[in-house]
Amino acid sequence: MVKILAFAGSTRTGSVNGKLLDALVPLVEAEGAEVTRVDLREYEMPLYNGDIEAERGVPESARRLKALMIAHDGMLIASPEYNGSITPLLKNTLDWCSRKEEGDPGPLAAYADKTAAIVSISAGVFGGIRGLVPLRLLLSNLGMLVLPVQVAVGGAAEAFDEDGTLRNKGTETLARSMARSLVRYGRA
Ligand SMILES: Cc1cc2nc3c(=O)[nH]c(=O)nc-3n(C[C@H](O)[C@H](O)[C@H](O)COP(=O)(O)O)c2cc1C
């Protein structure tokens, strides 16, 4: 079975990107994947600094997350944009998990030849879509295949029904198509 790791680039209480992830996980499962949803609060890491790595090595939290990434075929990432770019939390997390350690199956083992689906949501009309551009570039640089289909949801305050599903059915259809591709490429 295809295994997908899902996490959000915001750990804020009530994060709308976390909510978006919760809405999309069942769509990926419906396509036949096993999804592991993690909260980056459980993988807190210091801001990357080469001295920390030289003195203490890769933090245990990063090693745990990296092991999970290696054990999965792909990722579903929901993240807000900060000033039109990737959040520091997400960048720092991806950076730490890119560090090579003894025992890794290969370079960039957490990412290489894996598939990523990227989504965002924000209060504004553009839905954080500008942040998906640098995120796409970063994940590609790490060796991931980033799906051409992406989802950016504007108007976060009105985006969800009471049951947490996406209110806009056109957006949900797009998300289903992205979920299908994620599982298909993950399987390949
Ligand atoms: C430093 C900073 C910069 C932000 N820049 C943007 C932005 O460029 N575009 C945008 O739509 N929202 C921006 N926001 C608002 C975020 O979308 C919002 O605070 C929140 O992070 C939404 O995601 P969350 O609920 O998942 O945490 C910014 C927020 C912060 C703290």
mmCIF file of C-alpha atoms and ligand atoms in Angstrom:
data_model
loop_
_atom_site.group_PDB
_atom_site.id
_atom_site.type_symbol
_atom_site.label_atom_id
_atom_site.label_comp_id
_atom_site.label_asym_id
_atom_site.label_seq_id
_atom_site.Cartn_x
_atom_site.Cartn_y
_atom_site.Cartn_z
ATOM 1 C CA MET A 1 0.000 0.000 0.000
ATOM 2 C CA VAL A 2 1.244 3.505 -0.806
ATOM 3 C CA LYS A 3 2.253 5.399 2.317
ATOM 4 C CA ILE A 4 1.871 9.168 2.521
ATOM 5 C CA LEU A 5 3.194 11.397 5.295
ATOM 6 C CA ALA A 6 1.041 14.479 5.930
ATOM 7 C CA PHE A 7 2.086 17.557 7.889
ATOM 8 C CA ALA A 8 1.475 21.296 8.057
ATOM 9 C CA GLY A 9 3.960 24.162 7.903
ATOM 10 C CA SER A 10 2.190 25.876 10.799
ATOM 11 C CA THR A 11 1.770 24.529 14.327
ATOM 12 C CA ARG A 12 -0.383 27.431 15.460
ATOM 13 C CA THR A 13 -3.381 26.449 17.584
ATOM 14 C CA GLY A 14 -6.360 26.482 15.227
ATOM 15 C CA SER A 15 -4.125 26.577 12.152
ATOM 16 C CA VAL A 16 -6.258 26.711 9.014
ATOM 17 C CA ASN A 17 -3.536 24.810 7.162
ATOM 18 C CA GLY A 18 -3.895 22.060 9.742
ATOM 19 C CA LYS A 19 -7.638 22.111 9.038
ATOM 20 C CA LEU A 20 -6.990 21.907 5.310
ATOM 21 C CA LEU A 21 -4.742 18.918 5.891
ATOM 22 C CA ASP A 22 -7.495 17.264 7.966
ATOM 23 C CA ALA A 23 -9.931 17.824 5.080
ATOM 24 C CA LEU A 24 -7.542 16.360 2.493
ATOM 25 C CA VAL A 25 -6.258 13.301 4.377
ATOM 26 C CA PRO A 26 -9.536 11.353 3.837
ATOM 27 C CA LEU A 27 -9.380 12.156 0.109
ATOM 28 C CA VAL A 28 -5.904 10.606 -0.115
ATOM 29 C CA GLU A 29 -7.044 7.600 1.930
ATOM 30 C CA ALA A 30 -10.028 7.212 -0.398
ATOM 31 C CA GLU A 31 -7.551 6.708 -3.242
ATOM 32 C CA GLY A 32 -6.113 3.702 -1.410
ATOM 33 C CA ALA A 33 -3.164 5.188 0.482
ATOM 34 C CA GLU A 34 -2.222 4.789 4.124
ATOM 35 C CA VAL A 35 -1.736 8.291 5.528
ATOM 36 C CA THR A 36 0.323 9.163 8.589
ATOM 37 C CA ARG A 37 -0.633 12.615 9.847
ATOM 38 C CA VAL A 38 2.000 14.210 12.064
ATOM 39 C CA ASP A 39 2.111 17.499 13.954
ATOM 40 C CA LEU A 40 5.467 19.273 13.711
ATOM 41 C CA ARG A 41 5.001 20.340 17.354
ATOM 42 C CA GLU A 42 6.078 16.796 18.158
ATOM 43 C CA TYR A 43 9.283 17.329 16.148
ATOM 44 C CA GLU A 44 10.602 20.619 17.504
ATOM 45 C CA MET A 45 14.072 21.441 16.206
ATOM 46 C CA PRO A 46 16.498 24.284 16.922
ATOM 47 C CA LEU A 47 17.055 26.765 14.119
ATOM 48 C CA TYR A 48 19.699 25.120 11.946
ATOM 49 C CA ASN A 49 23.237 26.123 12.781
ATOM 50 C CA GLY A 50 26.300 24.173 11.654
ATOM 51 C CA ASP A 51 27.825 24.490 15.122
ATOM 52 C CA ILE A 52 24.845 22.693 16.693
ATOM 53 C CA GLU A 53 25.180 19.907 14.132
ATOM 54 C CA ALA A 54 28.960 19.684 14.641
ATOM 55 C CA GLU A 55 28.673 19.595 18.436
ATOM 56 C CA ARG A 56 25.508 17.556 18.965
ATOM 57 C CA GLY A 57 24.689 16.027 15.591
ATOM 58 C CA VAL A 58 21.261 16.040 13.969
ATOM 59 C CA PRO A 59 18.583 16.503 16.683
ATOM 60 C CA GLU A 60 16.733 13.390 17.758
ATOM 61 C CA SER A 61 13.434 14.975 16.603
ATOM 62 C CA ALA A 62 14.816 15.452 13.085
ATOM 63 C CA ARG A 63 16.121 11.882 13.029
ATOM 64 C CA ARG A 64 12.672 10.586 14.022
ATOM 65 C CA LEU A 65 10.920 12.651 11.363
ATOM 66 C CA LYS A 66 13.489 11.730 8.734
ATOM 67 C CA ALA A 67 12.988 8.031 9.507
ATOM 68 C CA LEU A 68 9.264 8.522 8.974
ATOM 69 C CA MET A 69 9.881 10.319 5.682
ATOM 70 C CA ILE A 70 12.150 7.500 4.513
ATOM 71 C CA ALA A 71 9.449 4.961 5.399
ATOM 72 C CA HIS A 72 6.843 6.761 3.276
ATOM 73 C CA ASP A 73 6.433 7.036 -0.501
ATOM 74 C CA GLY A 74 5.318 10.637 -0.580
ATOM 75 C CA MET A 75 4.239 13.703 1.337
ATOM 76 C CA LEU A 76 1.188 15.905 1.563
ATOM 77 C CA ILE A 77 2.232 19.327 2.851
ATOM 78 C CA ALA A 78 -0.131 22.170 3.759
ATOM 79 C CA SER A 79 1.544 25.456 4.554
ATOM 80 C CA PRO A 80 0.736 29.133 4.887
ATOM 81 C CA GLU A 81 2.890 31.671 3.087
ATOM 82 C CA TYR A 82 4.773 34.221 5.137
ATOM 83 C CA ASN A 83 5.474 37.331 3.090
ATOM 84 C CA GLY A 84 4.899 35.334 -0.050
ATOM 85 C CA SER A 85 7.325 32.598 0.891
ATOM 86 C CA ILE A 86 7.849 29.365 2.847
ATOM 87 C CA THR A 87 7.393 29.472 6.631
ATOM 88 C CA PRO A 88 10.581 29.323 8.726
ATOM 89 C CA LEU A 89 9.227 26.250 10.541
ATOM 90 C CA LEU A 90 8.815 24.317 7.301
ATOM 91 C CA LYS A 91 12.159 25.445 5.844
ATOM 92 C CA ASN A 92 14.024 24.577 9.040
ATOM 93 C CA THR A 93 12.335 21.173 9.280
ATOM 94 C CA LEU A 94 13.079 20.303 5.650
ATOM 95 C CA ASP A 95 16.679 21.511 6.049
ATOM 96 C CA TRP A 96 17.405 19.394 9.127
ATOM 97 C CA CYS A 97 15.883 16.314 7.495
ATOM 98 C CA SER A 98 18.114 16.851 4.459
ATOM 99 C CA ARG A 99 21.306 16.343 6.482
ATOM 100 C CA LYS A 100 23.181 13.165 5.669
ATOM 101 C CA GLU A 101 23.931 10.713 8.463
ATOM 102 C CA GLU A 102 25.636 7.393 8.713
ATOM 103 C CA GLY A 103 23.199 4.620 7.909
ATOM 104 C CA ASP A 104 21.101 6.660 5.469
ATOM 105 C CA PRO A 105 20.084 4.526 2.473
ATOM 106 C CA GLY A 106 21.431 7.280 0.167
ATOM 107 C CA PRO A 107 21.814 11.034 -0.248
ATOM 108 C CA LEU A 108 18.695 13.060 0.533
ATOM 109 C CA ALA A 109 17.092 9.785 1.594
ATOM 110 C CA ALA A 110 14.026 11.501 3.069
ATOM 111 C CA TYR A 111 13.115 13.033 -0.269
ATOM 112 C CA ALA A 112 14.791 11.420 -3.276
ATOM 113 C CA ASP A 113 12.399 9.754 -5.732
ATOM 114 C CA LYS A 114 9.398 10.514 -3.543
ATOM 115 C CA THR A 115 6.306 12.473 -4.557
ATOM 116 C CA ALA A 116 4.931 15.627 -2.952
ATOM 117 C CA ALA A 117 1.545 17.308 -3.099
ATOM 118 C CA ILE A 118 1.521 20.886 -1.827
ATOM 119 C CA VAL A 119 -1.439 22.941 -0.680
ATOM 120 C CA SER A 120 -2.075 26.191 1.160
ATOM 121 C CA ILE A 121 -4.861 28.273 2.614
ATOM 122 C CA SER A 122 -5.073 31.826 3.884
ATOM 123 C CA ALA A 123 -7.569 34.513 4.682
ATOM 124 C CA GLY A 124 -6.716 36.456 1.530
ATOM 125 C CA VAL A 125 -7.968 35.824 -1.988
ATOM 126 C CA PHE A 126 -4.775 34.187 -3.250
ATOM 127 C CA GLY A 127 -4.832 31.457 -0.620
ATOM 128 C CA GLY A 128 -1.068 31.493 -0.015
ATOM 129 C CA ILE A 129 -0.301 30.427 -3.591
ATOM 130 C CA ARG A 130 2.856 32.585 -3.743
ATOM 131 C CA GLY A 131 4.381 30.466 -0.981
ATOM 132 C CA LEU A 132 3.842 27.302 -3.007
ATOM 133 C CA VAL A 133 6.327 28.543 -5.635
ATOM 134 C CA PRO A 134 9.424 28.517 -3.361
ATOM 135 C CA LEU A 135 8.133 25.374 -1.629
ATOM 136 C CA ARG A 136 7.903 23.619 -5.016
ATOM 137 C CA LEU A 137 11.418 24.750 -5.874
ATOM 138 C CA LEU A 138 12.842 23.609 -2.546
ATOM 139 C CA LEU A 139 11.229 20.171 -2.700
ATOM 140 C CA SER A 140 12.417 19.754 -6.309
ATOM 141 C CA ASN A 141 15.948 20.653 -5.237
ATOM 142 C CA LEU A 142 15.673 17.937 -2.602
ATOM 143 C CA GLY A 143 14.917 15.377 -5.314
ATOM 144 C CA MET A 144 11.153 15.125 -4.983
ATOM 145 C CA LEU A 145 8.667 14.941 -7.791
ATOM 146 C CA VAL A 146 6.245 17.764 -6.967
ATOM 147 C CA LEU A 147 2.824 17.254 -8.531
ATOM 148 C CA PRO A 148 1.804 19.901 -11.069
ATOM 149 C CA VAL A 149 -1.662 19.975 -9.496
ATOM 150 C CA GLN A 150 -1.739 22.049 -6.315
ATOM 151 C CA VAL A 151 -4.493 23.563 -4.228
ATOM 152 C CA ALA A 152 -4.549 27.105 -2.799
ATOM 153 C CA VAL A 153 -7.697 28.032 -0.903
ATOM 154 C CA GLY A 154 -8.571 31.704 -0.384
ATOM 155 C CA GLY A 155 -11.105 33.100 2.081
ATOM 156 C CA ALA A 156 -10.150 30.739 4.911
ATOM 157 C CA ALA A 157 -12.900 31.979 7.223
ATOM 158 C CA GLU A 158 -15.549 30.628 4.852
ATOM 159 C CA ALA A 159 -13.652 27.630 3.486
ATOM 160 C CA PHE A 160 -14.987 24.781 5.618
ATOM 161 C CA ASP A 161 -18.378 23.339 6.435
ATOM 162 C CA GLU A 162 -19.198 22.453 10.047
ATOM 163 C CA ASP A 163 -17.954 18.898 9.457
ATOM 164 C CA GLY A 164 -14.557 20.210 8.302
ATOM 165 C CA THR A 165 -15.005 19.374 4.615
ATOM 166 C CA LEU A 166 -14.246 21.937 1.932
ATOM 167 C CA ARG A 167 -17.269 24.097 1.205
ATOM 168 C CA ASN A 168 -16.308 24.849 -2.403
ATOM 169 C CA LYS A 169 -17.012 21.662 -4.320
ATOM 170 C CA GLY A 170 -14.844 22.787 -7.266
ATOM 171 C CA THR A 171 -11.883 23.019 -4.896
ATOM 172 C CA GLU A 172 -12.731 19.609 -3.491
ATOM 173 C CA THR A 173 -12.793 18.125 -7.002
ATOM 174 C CA LEU A 174 -9.352 19.598 -7.666
ATOM 175 C CA ALA A 175 -8.120 18.187 -4.356
ATOM 176 C CA ARG A 176 -9.465 14.732 -5.249
ATOM 177 C CA SER A 177 -7.613 14.859 -8.541
ATOM 178 C CA MET A 178 -4.421 15.858 -6.699
ATOM 179 C CA ALA A 179 -4.964 13.001 -4.206
ATOM 180 C CA ARG A 180 -5.377 10.534 -7.096
ATOM 181 C CA SER A 181 -2.117 11.703 -8.700
ATOM 182 C CA LEU A 182 -0.279 11.597 -5.366
ATOM 183 C CA VAL A 183 -1.217 7.954 -4.852
ATOM 184 C CA ARG A 184 -0.575 6.994 -8.488
ATOM 185 C CA TYR A 185 2.906 8.556 -8.559
ATOM 186 C CA GLY A 186 3.637 7.322 -5.041
ATOM 187 C CA ARG A 187 2.889 3.793 -6.219
ATOM 188 C CA ALA A 188 5.137 4.224 -9.274
HETATM 189 C C1 LIG B 1 5.251 36.834 9.215
HETATM 190 C C2 LIG B 1 3.928 36.594 8.547
HETATM 191 C C3 LIG B 1 3.797 36.870 7.208
HETATM 192 C C4 LIG B 1 2.598 36.610 6.545
HETATM 193 N N1 LIG B 1 2.506 36.804 5.204
HETATM 194 C C5 LIG B 1 1.396 36.433 4.553
HETATM 195 C C6 LIG B 1 1.336 36.472 3.137
HETATM 196 O O1 LIG B 1 2.284 36.834 2.462
HETATM 197 N N2 LIG B 1 0.194 36.089 2.531
HETATM 198 C C7 LIG B 1 -0.898 35.630 3.244
HETATM 199 O O2 LIG B 1 -1.901 35.259 2.634
HETATM 200 N N3 LIG B 1 -0.869 35.587 4.583
HETATM 201 C C8 LIG B 1 0.237 35.960 5.248
HETATM 202 N N4 LIG B 1 0.297 35.872 6.607
HETATM 203 C C9 LIG B 1 -0.886 35.452 7.339
HETATM 204 C C10 LIG B 1 -0.936 33.946 7.453
HETATM 205 O O3 LIG B 1 -1.547 33.407 6.307
HETATM 206 C C11 LIG B 1 -1.684 33.574 8.731
HETATM 207 O O4 LIG B 1 -1.146 34.233 9.821
HETATM 208 C C12 LIG B 1 -1.616 32.174 9.166
HETATM 209 O O5 LIG B 1 -0.265 31.784 9.268
HETATM 210 C C13 LIG B 1 -2.421 31.233 8.323
HETATM 211 O O6 LIG B 1 -2.005 29.929 8.479
HETATM 212 P P1 LIG B 1 -2.302 29.027 9.765
HETATM 213 O O7 LIG B 1 -3.694 29.340 10.264
HETATM 214 O O8 LIG B 1 -2.224 27.643 9.192
HETATM 215 O O9 LIG B 1 -1.263 29.310 10.793
HETATM 216 C C14 LIG B 1 1.491 36.125 7.282
HETATM 217 C C15 LIG B 1 1.636 35.866 8.658
HETATM 218 C C16 LIG B 1 2.842 36.083 9.273
HETATM 219 C C17 LIG B 1 2.978 35.750 10.741
#
